[in-house]
């Protein structure tokens, strides 16, 4: 699999922990997966230190800088977290270069807990992966987004944006990815006026609506985690930067 992650300075320490977990389970026993780390707003010093720290693993880890200048100002991670629009944009940009791959986004606050081969098999069989998050579409999606996407299935459980996977060899998974990207470029859809983190989940909200739209059409299996934090070979919400800063 091709695994993607990224961070700005406020998640730097968490990013290091995530990379360490990737190496422990996915590279040191056997070189099973590739990782691309995106600079979403790291200082020059942290960016250089990161690459020096893992230089012996350059065959498995690549480093890229997200170019905000190519996108609208509201993408900026320092302005309302860029409405998280950079995430589907990164996934799409890597899809364009890796059109026969399995692509997996992992938030830098995740920790990998096994070799991810079960997750890879799930994607080979089913095409799309995302765990369950709290609440449902009606609770965590601003009405303007629901209307924009003509969603009538608002009782469906939220999917989790901390880890999203696509098996590009399956056409419907590719189509979902492309549609996810296209809608993420439209502020009125991903971050309409009046929405914020108290009533909306930006990229996750858009992805969730599209996930069920495609599932109802193509009848692929969904992954339903039984634990809010522990999922299929990884855990979420392990951010430590606020602790480190203290």
Coordinates of N, CA and C in Angstrom, one line a residue:
X1 N 0.8 -1.2 0.0 CA 0.0 0.0 0.0 C 0.9 1.2 0.0
X2 N 0.3 2.3 -0.5 CA 0.9 3.6 -0.4 C 0.2 4.4 0.7
X3 N 0.9 4.7 1.8 CA 0.3 5.4 2.9 C 0.7 6.8 2.9
X4 N -0.2 7.7 3.1 CA 0.0 9.1 3.1 C -0.3 9.7 4.5
X5 N 0.5 10.6 4.9 CA 0.3 11.4 6.1 C 0.8 12.8 6.0
X6 N 0.6 13.6 7.0 CA 1.1 15.0 6.9 C 0.9 15.7 8.2
X7 N 1.6 16.7 8.4 CA 1.4 17.5 9.7 C 2.0 18.9 9.6
X8 N 1.5 19.8 10.4 CA 2.1 21.1 10.6 C 2.8 21.0 12.0
X9 N 3.4 22.1 12.4 CA 4.2 22.1 13.6 C 3.4 21.7 14.9
X10 N 2.1 21.9 14.9 CA 1.4 21.6 16.1 C 1.1 20.1 16.2
X11 N 1.6 19.3 15.2 CA 1.5 17.8 15.3 C 2.8 17.2 15.0
X12 N 3.9 17.9 15.2 CA 5.2 17.4 14.9 C 5.6 16.2 15.7
X13 N 5.5 16.2 17.0 CA 5.8 15.1 17.9 C 4.9 13.9 17.6
X14 N 3.7 14.1 17.3 CA 2.8 13.0 17.0 C 3.2 12.4 15.7
X15 N 3.6 13.2 14.7 CA 4.1 12.7 13.4 C 5.2 11.8 13.6
X16 N 6.2 12.2 14.5 CA 7.3 11.3 14.7 C 6.9 9.9 15.3
X17 N 6.0 10.0 16.2 CA 5.4 8.7 16.8 C 4.8 7.9 15.7
X18 N 4.0 8.5 14.8 CA 3.4 7.8 13.8 C 4.4 7.1 12.9
X19 N 5.4 7.9 12.5 CA 6.4 7.3 11.6 C 7.1 6.1 12.3
X20 N 7.4 6.3 13.5 CA 8.1 5.2 14.3 C 7.2 4.0 14.3
X21 N 5.9 4.1 14.4 CA 5.0 2.9 14.4 C 5.0 2.3 13.0
X22 N 5.0 3.1 12.0 CA 5.1 2.6 10.6 C 6.3 1.8 10.4
X23 N 7.5 2.3 10.8 CA 8.7 1.6 10.7 C 8.7 0.3 11.4
X24 N 8.2 0.3 12.7 CA 8.2 -0.9 13.5 C 7.4 -2.0 12.9
X25 N 6.2 -1.7 12.4 CA 5.3 -2.8 11.9 C 5.3 -3.0 10.4
X26 N 5.7 -2.0 9.6 CA 5.6 -2.2 8.2 C 6.9 -2.2 7.4
X27 N 8.0 -1.9 8.1 CA 9.3 -1.8 7.4 C 10.4 -2.7 8.0
X28 N 10.6 -2.7 9.3 CA 11.7 -3.4 9.9 C 11.5 -4.9 9.8
X29 N 10.3 -5.5 10.0 CA 10.2 -6.9 9.8 C 10.4 -7.3 8.3
X30 N 9.5 -6.7 7.4 CA 9.5 -6.8 6.0 C 9.1 -5.5 5.4
X31 N 9.6 -5.1 4.3 CA 9.2 -3.8 3.6 C 7.9 -4.0 2.9
X32 N 6.8 -3.8 3.6 CA 5.5 -4.1 3.1 C 4.8 -2.9 2.4
X33 N 5.1 -1.7 2.9 CA 4.3 -0.6 2.4 C 5.3 0.6 2.2
X34 N 4.8 1.6 1.5 CA 5.5 2.9 1.3 C 4.8 4.0 2.0
X35 N 5.6 5.0 2.4 CA 5.0 6.1 3.1 C 5.4 7.4 2.5
X36 N 4.5 8.4 2.3 CA 4.8 9.7 1.8 C 4.4 10.7 3.0
X37 N 5.3 11.5 3.4 CA 5.0 12.4 4.5 C 4.9 13.8 3.9
X38 N 3.8 14.5 4.1 CA 3.6 15.8 3.6 C 3.9 16.9 4.7
X39 N 4.6 17.9 4.3 CA 4.8 19.1 5.1 C 3.6 20.0 4.9
X40 N 2.8 20.1 6.0 CA 1.6 21.0 5.9 C 1.8 22.3 6.6
X41 N 3.0 22.5 7.1 CA 3.3 23.8 7.8 C 4.4 23.6 8.9
X42 N 5.4 22.7 8.6 CA 6.5 22.5 9.5 C 7.5 23.6 9.3
X43 N 8.2 24.0 10.4 CA 9.3 24.9 10.2 C 10.4 24.3 9.4
X44 N 11.3 25.1 8.9 CA 12.4 24.5 8.1 C 13.3 23.6 8.9
X45 N 13.5 24.0 10.2 CA 14.3 23.2 11.1 C 13.6 21.8 11.4
X46 N 12.4 21.8 11.7 CA 11.7 20.5 11.9 C 11.6 19.7 10.7
X47 N 11.4 20.3 9.5 CA 11.4 19.5 8.3 C 12.7 18.9 8.0
X48 N 13.8 19.6 8.2 CA 15.1 19.0 8.0 C 15.4 18.0 9.0
X49 N 15.1 18.2 10.3 CA 15.4 17.2 11.3 C 14.6 15.9 11.1
X50 N 13.4 16.1 10.6 CA 12.6 14.9 10.3 C 13.2 14.0 9.2
X51 N 13.7 14.6 8.2 CA 14.3 13.8 7.1 C 15.7 13.2 7.5
X52 N 16.4 14.0 8.4 CA 17.7 13.4 8.9 C 17.4 12.2 9.8
X53 N 16.4 12.3 10.6 CA 16.1 11.3 11.6 C 15.8 9.9 10.9
X54 N 15.2 10.0 9.7 CA 14.8 8.8 9.1 C 15.5 8.5 7.8
X55 N 16.7 9.1 7.6 CA 17.4 9.1 6.3 C 17.7 7.7 5.9
X56 N 17.9 6.7 6.8 CA 18.3 5.4 6.4 C 17.1 4.6 5.8
X57 N 15.9 5.2 5.9 CA 14.7 4.6 5.4 C 14.2 5.3 4.1
X58 N 15.1 6.0 3.4 CA 14.7 6.8 2.3 C 14.1 5.9 1.1
X59 N 14.4 4.6 1.1 CA 13.8 3.8 0.1 C 12.3 3.5 0.4
X60 N 11.9 3.7 1.7 CA 10.5 3.5 2.1 C 9.7 4.7 2.4
X61 N 10.4 5.8 2.7 CA 9.7 7.1 3.0 C 10.1 8.2 2.1
X62 N 9.1 8.9 1.5 CA 9.4 10.0 0.7 C 8.8 11.3 1.4
X63 N 9.3 12.4 1.0 CA 8.9 13.7 1.7 C 8.4 14.7 0.6
X64 N 7.3 15.3 0.9 CA 6.8 16.3 -0.1 C 6.2 17.5 0.7
X65 N 6.3 18.7 0.1 CA 5.7 19.9 0.7 C 4.4 20.2 0.0
X66 N 3.3 20.4 0.7 CA 2.1 20.8 0.1 C 2.1 22.3 -0.3
X67 N 1.9 22.5 -1.6 CA 2.0 23.9 -2.1 C 0.7 24.6 -2.0
X68 N 0.5 25.4 -0.9 CA -0.7 26.1 -0.7 C -1.0 27.2 -1.8
X69 N 0.1 27.6 -2.4 CA -0.1 28.7 -3.4 C -0.9 28.3 -4.6
X70 N -1.1 27.0 -4.8 CA -1.9 26.5 -5.9 C -3.4 26.4 -5.7
X71 N -3.7 26.8 -4.4 CA -5.1 26.6 -4.0 C -5.7 27.9 -3.4
X72 N -7.0 27.9 -3.2 CA -7.6 29.2 -2.6 C -7.0 29.4 -1.2
X73 N -7.1 30.6 -0.7 CA -6.6 31.0 0.6 C -7.2 30.2 1.7
X74 N -8.4 29.8 1.6 CA -9.1 29.1 2.6 C -8.5 27.7 2.8
X75 N -7.7 27.2 1.9 CA -7.0 25.9 2.1 C -5.9 26.0 3.2
X76 N -5.5 27.2 3.5 CA -4.3 27.4 4.5 C -4.6 26.7 5.8
X77 N -3.7 25.9 6.2 CA -3.9 25.1 7.5 C -4.0 26.0 8.7
X78 N -3.5 27.2 8.6 CA -3.5 28.2 9.7 C -4.8 29.0 9.8
X79 N -5.7 28.8 8.8 CA -7.0 29.4 8.8 C -8.1 28.3 8.9
X80 N -8.6 28.2 10.1 CA -9.6 27.1 10.3 C -9.1 25.7 9.8
X81 N -7.9 25.5 10.1 CA -7.3 24.2 9.7 C -7.4 23.9 8.2
X82 N -7.5 25.0 7.4 CA -7.7 24.8 5.9 C -8.9 24.1 5.5
X83 N -9.9 24.0 6.5 CA -11.2 23.3 6.3 C -10.9 21.8 5.9
X84 N -9.6 21.4 6.2 CA -9.2 20.0 5.9 C -9.3 19.7 4.4
X85 N -9.4 20.7 3.6 CA -9.6 20.4 2.1 C -8.3 19.9 1.5
X86 N -7.1 20.2 2.2 CA -5.9 19.6 1.7 C -5.8 18.1 1.7
X87 N -6.6 17.5 2.6 CA -6.5 16.0 2.8 C -7.0 15.3 1.5
X88 N -8.2 15.5 1.1 CA -8.7 14.9 -0.2 C -7.8 15.4 -1.4
X89 N -7.3 16.6 -1.3 CA -6.5 17.1 -2.4 C -5.2 16.3 -2.5
X90 N -4.5 16.0 -1.4 CA -3.3 15.2 -1.4 C -3.6 13.8 -1.9
X91 N -4.7 13.2 -1.4 CA -5.1 11.8 -1.8 C -5.2 11.8 -3.3
X92 N -5.9 12.8 -3.9 CA -6.2 12.8 -5.3 C -4.9 13.0 -6.1
X93 N -4.0 13.9 -5.6 CA -2.8 14.2 -6.3 C -1.9 12.9 -6.4
X94 N -1.9 12.2 -5.3 CA -1.1 10.9 -5.3 C -1.8 9.8 -6.2
X95 N -3.1 9.8 -6.2 CA -3.8 8.9 -7.1 C -3.4 9.1 -8.6
X96 N -3.2 10.4 -9.0 CA -2.9 10.7 -10.3 C -1.5 10.1 -10.7
X97 N -0.7 10.0 -9.7 CA 0.7 9.4 -10.0 C 0.8 7.9 -9.7
X98 N -0.3 7.4 -9.1 CA -0.2 6.0 -8.7 C -1.6 5.3 -9.0
X99 N -1.9 5.2 -10.3 CA -3.3 4.9 -10.7 C -3.6 3.4 -10.5
X100 N -2.7 2.5 -10.1 CA -3.0 1.1 -9.9 C -2.6 0.7 -8.5
X101 N -2.7 1.7 -7.6 CA -2.3 1.4 -6.2 C -3.5 1.3 -5.2
X102 N -3.2 0.8 -4.0 CA -4.0 1.0 -2.9 C -3.5 2.2 -2.1
X103 N -4.3 3.2 -2.0 CA -3.9 4.5 -1.3 C -4.6 4.6 0.0
X104 N -3.8 4.8 1.1 CA -4.4 4.9 2.4 C -3.9 6.2 3.1
X105 N -4.9 7.1 3.4 CA -4.5 8.3 4.2 C -4.6 7.9 5.7
X106 N -3.5 8.3 6.5 CA -3.5 8.2 7.9 C -3.2 9.5 8.5
X107 N -4.0 10.0 9.5 CA -3.7 11.2 10.2 C -2.4 10.9 11.1
X108 N -1.7 12.0 11.3 CA -0.4 11.9 12.0 C -0.7 11.6 13.5
X109 N -1.9 11.7 14.0 CA -2.2 11.3 15.3 C -2.5 9.8 15.5
X110 N -2.5 9.1 14.4 CA -2.7 7.6 14.5 C -1.4 6.9 14.9
X111 N -1.6 5.7 15.4 CA -0.5 4.8 15.6 C -0.8 3.5 14.9
X112 N 0.1 3.0 14.1 CA 0.0 1.7 13.5 C 0.3 0.6 14.5
X113 N -0.5 -0.5 14.6 CA -0.4 -1.5 15.6 C -0.2 -2.9 15.1
X114 N -0.2 -3.0 13.8 CA 0.2 -4.3 13.1 C 0.7 -4.0 11.7
X115 N 0.9 -5.0 10.9 CA 1.5 -4.8 9.6 C 0.5 -4.3 8.5
X116 N -0.7 -4.1 8.9 CA -1.8 -3.6 8.1 C -2.2 -4.5 6.9
X117 N -1.8 -5.8 7.0 CA -2.1 -6.7 5.9 C -3.6 -7.0 5.9
X118 N -4.2 -7.0 7.1 CA -5.7 -7.3 7.1 C -6.4 -6.1 6.5
X119 N -5.9 -4.9 6.8 CA -6.6 -3.7 6.2 C -6.4 -3.7 4.7
X120 N -5.2 -4.1 4.2 CA -4.9 -4.2 2.8 C -5.9 -5.2 2.2
X121 N -6.1 -6.4 2.8 CA -7.0 -7.4 2.3 C -8.4 -6.8 2.2
X122 N -8.8 -6.1 3.2 CA -10.1 -5.5 3.2 C -10.3 -4.6 2.0
X123 N -9.3 -3.8 1.7 CA -9.4 -2.9 0.5 C -9.3 -3.7 -0.8
X124 N -8.5 -4.7 -0.8 CA -8.5 -5.6 -2.0 C -9.9 -6.1 -2.3
X125 N -10.6 -6.5 -1.3 CA -11.9 -7.2 -1.4 C -13.0 -6.2 -1.6
X126 N -12.9 -5.0 -0.9 CA -14.1 -4.1 -0.8 C -13.9 -2.8 -1.5
X127 N -12.7 -2.3 -1.7 CA -12.5 -1.1 -2.5 C -12.3 0.2 -1.7
X128 N -13.1 0.3 -0.6 CA -13.0 1.5 0.2 C -13.0 1.2 1.6
X129 N -12.2 1.9 2.4 CA -12.1 1.7 3.8 C -12.3 3.0 4.6
X130 N -13.0 2.9 5.7 CA -13.1 4.0 6.7 C -13.9 3.4 7.9
X131 N -13.4 3.6 9.1 CA -14.1 3.2 10.3 C -15.3 4.1 10.6
X132 N -15.9 3.7 11.7 CA -17.1 4.5 12.1 C -16.6 5.6 13.1
X133 N -17.3 6.7 13.0 CA -17.0 7.8 14.0 C -18.3 8.0 14.7
X134 N -18.3 8.9 15.7 CA -19.5 9.2 16.5 C -20.5 10.0 15.8
X135 N -21.8 9.7 16.2 CA -22.9 10.5 15.6 C -23.3 10.1 14.2
X136 N -24.1 10.8 13.6 CA -24.5 10.5 12.2 C -24.4 11.8 11.3
X137 N -24.9 11.6 10.1 CA -24.7 12.7 9.1 C -25.5 13.9 9.6
X138 N -26.7 13.7 10.1 CA -27.6 14.8 10.5 C -26.9 15.6 11.6
X139 N -26.2 14.9 12.5 CA -25.6 15.5 13.7 C -24.4 16.4 13.3
X140 N -23.6 15.8 12.4 CA -22.3 16.4 12.2 C -22.0 16.9 10.8
X141 N -23.1 17.2 10.1 CA -23.0 17.8 8.7 C -23.9 19.0 8.7
X142 N -23.3 20.1 8.3 CA -24.1 21.4 8.2 C -25.2 21.2 7.1
X143 N -26.4 21.7 7.4 CA -27.5 21.5 6.4 C -27.2 22.0 5.0
X144 N -26.4 23.0 4.8 CA -26.0 23.4 3.4 C -25.3 22.4 2.7
X145 N -24.4 21.6 3.4 CA -23.7 20.5 2.7 C -24.6 19.4 2.4
X146 N -25.5 19.1 3.3 CA -26.5 18.0 3.0 C -27.3 18.4 1.8
X147 N -27.7 19.6 1.7 CA -28.5 20.0 0.5 C -27.7 20.1 -0.7
X148 N -26.4 20.5 -0.6 CA -25.6 20.6 -1.8 C -25.4 19.2 -2.4
X149 N -25.2 18.2 -1.6 CA -25.0 16.9 -2.1 C -26.3 16.1 -2.2
X150 N -27.4 16.7 -2.0 CA -28.7 16.1 -2.2 C -28.8 14.8 -1.4
X151 N -28.4 14.9 -0.2 CA -28.3 13.7 0.7 C -29.6 13.5 1.4
X152 N -30.2 12.3 1.3 CA -31.4 12.0 2.0 C -31.2 10.9 3.1
X153 N -30.0 10.4 3.2 CA -29.7 9.3 4.1 C -28.9 9.8 5.4
X154 N -29.5 10.8 6.0 CA -28.9 11.6 7.1 C -28.8 10.8 8.4
X155 N -29.5 9.6 8.4 CA -29.4 8.8 9.7 C -28.2 7.9 9.7
X156 N -27.4 7.9 8.6 CA -26.3 7.0 8.5 C -25.2 7.5 9.5
X157 N -24.4 6.5 10.0 CA -23.3 6.8 11.0 C -22.2 7.5 10.2
X158 N -21.6 8.4 10.9 CA -20.4 9.1 10.4 C -19.3 8.1 10.1
X159 N -18.6 8.3 9.0 CA -17.3 7.5 8.8 C -16.2 8.4 9.4
X160 N -15.0 7.7 9.7 CA -13.9 8.3 10.4 C -12.9 8.8 9.4
X161 N -12.6 10.1 9.4 CA -11.6 10.7 8.5 C -10.2 10.5 8.8
X162 N -9.9 9.9 10.0 CA -8.5 9.7 10.4 C -7.8 8.7 9.6
X163 N -8.5 7.8 9.0 CA -7.9 6.8 8.1 C -8.9 6.5 7.0
X164 N -8.6 6.8 5.7 CA -9.4 6.6 4.6 C -8.6 5.9 3.5
X165 N -9.1 4.8 3.0 CA -8.4 4.0 2.0 C -9.2 3.7 0.7
X166 N -8.5 3.7 -0.4 CA -9.1 3.5 -1.7 C -8.3 2.4 -2.5
X167 N -8.9 1.4 -3.0 CA -8.3 0.5 -3.9 C -8.6 1.0 -5.3
X168 N -7.6 1.7 -5.9 CA -7.9 2.3 -7.2 C -8.2 1.4 -8.3
X169 N -7.8 0.1 -8.2 CA -8.1 -0.9 -9.2 C -9.6 -1.1 -9.4
X170 N -10.4 -0.8 -8.4 CA -11.8 -0.9 -8.5 C -12.4 0.5 -8.9
X171 N -13.1 0.4 -10.0 CA -13.5 1.7 -10.7 C -14.4 2.5 -9.7
X172 N -15.3 1.9 -9.0 CA -16.2 2.7 -8.1 C -15.4 3.4 -7.0
X173 N -14.3 2.8 -6.5 CA -13.5 3.4 -5.5 C -12.7 4.6 -6.1
X174 N -12.2 4.4 -7.3 CA -11.6 5.6 -8.0 C -12.6 6.7 -8.2
X175 N -13.8 6.4 -8.6 CA -14.8 7.4 -8.9 C -15.2 8.1 -7.6
X176 N -15.3 7.4 -6.5 CA -15.6 8.0 -5.2 C -14.5 9.0 -4.8
X177 N -13.2 8.5 -5.0 CA -12.1 9.4 -4.6 C -12.1 10.7 -5.5
X178 N -12.3 10.6 -6.7 CA -12.4 11.7 -7.6 C -13.5 12.7 -7.2
X179 N -14.7 12.1 -6.9 CA -15.8 13.0 -6.5 C -15.5 13.6 -5.2
X180 N -14.9 12.9 -4.3 CA -14.5 13.5 -3.0 C -13.6 14.7 -3.2
X181 N -12.6 14.5 -4.1 CA -11.7 15.6 -4.4 C -12.5 16.8 -5.0
X182 N -13.3 16.5 -5.9 CA -14.0 17.6 -6.6 C -14.8 18.4 -5.7
X183 N -15.6 17.8 -4.8 CA -16.4 18.5 -3.9 C -15.6 19.3 -2.8
X184 N -14.4 18.7 -2.5 CA -13.5 19.4 -1.5 C -12.9 20.7 -2.0
X185 N -13.0 20.9 -3.3 CA -12.5 22.2 -3.9 C -13.6 23.3 -3.9
X186 N -14.8 22.9 -3.4 CA -15.9 23.9 -3.4 C -16.2 24.3 -2.0
X187 N -15.9 25.5 -1.6 CA -16.0 25.9 -0.2 C -17.5 25.8 0.2
X188 N -18.4 26.1 -0.7 CA -19.9 26.1 -0.3 C -20.3 24.7 0.0
X189 N -19.5 23.7 -0.4 CA -19.8 22.3 -0.1 C -19.1 21.8 1.2
X190 N -17.8 21.9 1.2 CA -17.0 21.3 2.3 C -17.0 22.2 3.5
X191 N -17.2 23.5 3.4 CA -17.2 24.4 4.5 C -18.1 25.6 4.3
X192 N -19.4 25.4 4.2 CA -20.3 26.5 3.9 C -20.4 27.5 5.0
X193 N -20.8 28.7 4.6 CA -20.9 29.8 5.6 C -21.8 29.4 6.7
X194 N -21.3 29.6 8.0 CA -22.1 29.3 9.2 C -21.6 28.0 9.8
X195 N -20.9 27.2 9.1 CA -20.4 25.9 9.6 C -19.1 26.1 10.4
X196 N -18.9 25.3 11.4 CA -17.6 25.2 12.2 C -17.5 23.9 12.8
X197 N -16.5 23.7 13.6 CA -16.3 22.4 14.2 C -17.3 22.0 15.2
X198 N -18.2 22.9 15.6 CA -19.2 22.5 16.6 C -20.5 21.9 15.9
X199 N -20.5 22.1 14.6 CA -21.7 21.6 13.8 C -21.4 21.0 12.5
X200 N -20.1 20.7 12.2 CA -19.8 20.2 10.9 C -18.4 19.6 11.0
X201 N -18.2 18.6 10.1 CA -16.9 17.9 10.0 C -16.2 18.0 8.7
X202 N -16.4 19.0 7.9 CA -15.7 19.3 6.7 C -15.4 18.1 5.8
X203 N -14.2 17.7 5.6 CA -13.9 16.6 4.7 C -14.6 15.3 5.1
X204 N -14.6 15.1 6.4 CA -15.3 13.9 6.9 C -16.8 13.9 6.6
X205 N -17.4 15.0 6.7 CA -18.8 15.1 6.3 C -19.1 14.8 4.9
X206 N -18.3 15.4 4.0 CA -18.4 15.2 2.6 C -18.1 13.7 2.2
X207 N -17.1 13.2 2.8 CA -16.7 11.8 2.5 C -17.8 10.8 3.0
X208 N -18.4 11.1 4.2 CA -19.4 10.2 4.7 C -20.6 10.1 3.8
X209 N -21.1 11.2 3.3 CA -22.2 11.3 2.4 C -21.9 10.5 1.1
X210 N -20.7 10.7 0.6 CA -20.3 10.0 -0.7 C -20.1 8.5 -0.4
X211 N -19.6 8.2 0.7 CA -19.4 6.8 1.1 C -20.7 6.0 1.0
X212 N -21.7 6.5 1.6 CA -23.0 5.8 1.6 C -23.7 5.8 0.2
X213 N -23.5 6.9 -0.4 CA -24.0 7.0 -1.8 C -23.5 5.9 -2.7
X214 N -22.1 5.7 -2.6 CA -21.5 4.6 -3.4 C -21.8 3.2 -2.8
X215 N -21.9 3.1 -1.5 CA -22.2 1.8 -0.9 C -23.6 1.3 -1.3
X216 N -24.5 2.2 -1.3 CA -25.9 1.9 -1.7 C -26.0 1.5 -3.2
X217 N -25.1 2.0 -4.0 CA -25.1 1.7 -5.4 C -24.3 0.5 -5.7
X218 N -23.2 0.3 -5.1 CA -22.3 -0.8 -5.4 C -22.2 -2.0 -4.4
X219 N -22.9 -1.8 -3.3 CA -23.1 -2.8 -2.3 C -21.7 -3.4 -1.8
X220 N -20.7 -2.6 -1.6 CA -19.5 -3.1 -1.0 C -19.7 -3.2 0.5
X221 N -18.8 -4.0 1.2 CA -18.9 -4.1 2.6 C -18.3 -2.9 3.3
X222 N -18.8 -2.5 4.4 CA -18.3 -1.5 5.2 C -17.6 -2.1 6.5
X223 N -16.5 -1.4 6.9 CA -15.8 -1.8 8.1 C -16.5 -1.2 9.3
X224 N -16.9 -1.9 10.3 CA -17.6 -1.4 11.5 C -16.7 -1.7 12.7
X225 N -15.9 -0.8 13.1 CA -15.1 -1.0 14.3 C -16.0 -1.1 15.6
X226 N -15.6 -1.9 16.5 CA -16.4 -2.0 17.8 C -15.8 -1.2 18.9
X227 N -14.7 -0.6 18.7 CA -14.0 0.3 19.7 C -13.8 1.7 19.0
X228 N -14.1 2.7 19.8 CA -14.0 4.1 19.2 C -12.6 4.5 18.8
X229 N -11.6 3.9 19.4 CA -10.2 4.3 19.2 C -9.4 3.3 18.4
X230 N -9.7 2.0 18.6 CA -8.9 0.9 18.0 C -9.6 0.4 16.8
X231 N -8.9 0.5 15.7 CA -9.5 0.1 14.4 C -8.7 -1.1 13.8
X232 N -8.7 -1.2 12.5 CA -8.1 -2.4 11.8 C -6.6 -2.2 11.6
X233 N -5.8 -2.5 12.7 CA -4.4 -2.4 12.6 C -3.8 -1.1 12.9
X234 N -4.6 -0.2 13.5 CA -4.2 1.1 13.9 C -5.1 1.6 15.0
X235 N -4.6 2.6 15.7 CA -5.5 3.4 16.7 C -5.4 4.8 16.4
X236 N -6.5 5.6 16.8 CA -6.6 7.0 16.4 C -6.5 7.9 17.7
X237 N -6.3 9.1 17.5 CA -6.3 10.1 18.6 C -5.2 9.9 19.6
X238 N -4.0 9.7 19.1 CA -2.8 9.5 19.9 C -2.0 10.8 20.0
X239 N -2.6 11.9 19.7 CA -1.8 13.2 19.6 C -1.2 13.5 20.9
X240 N 0.1 13.8 20.9 CA 0.9 14.1 22.1 C 1.5 15.5 22.2
X241 N 1.3 16.3 21.2 CA 2.0 17.6 21.1 C 1.6 18.5 22.2
X242 N 0.4 18.5 22.7 CA 0.0 19.4 23.8 C 0.7 19.0 25.0
X243 N 0.9 17.7 25.2 CA 1.6 17.1 26.4 C 3.1 17.5 26.3
X244 N 3.7 17.4 25.1 CA 5.1 17.7 24.9 C 5.4 19.2 25.2
X245 N 4.5 20.0 24.7 CA 4.6 21.5 24.8 C 4.5 21.9 26.3
X246 N 3.8 21.2 27.1 CA 3.7 21.5 28.5 C 5.0 21.2 29.3

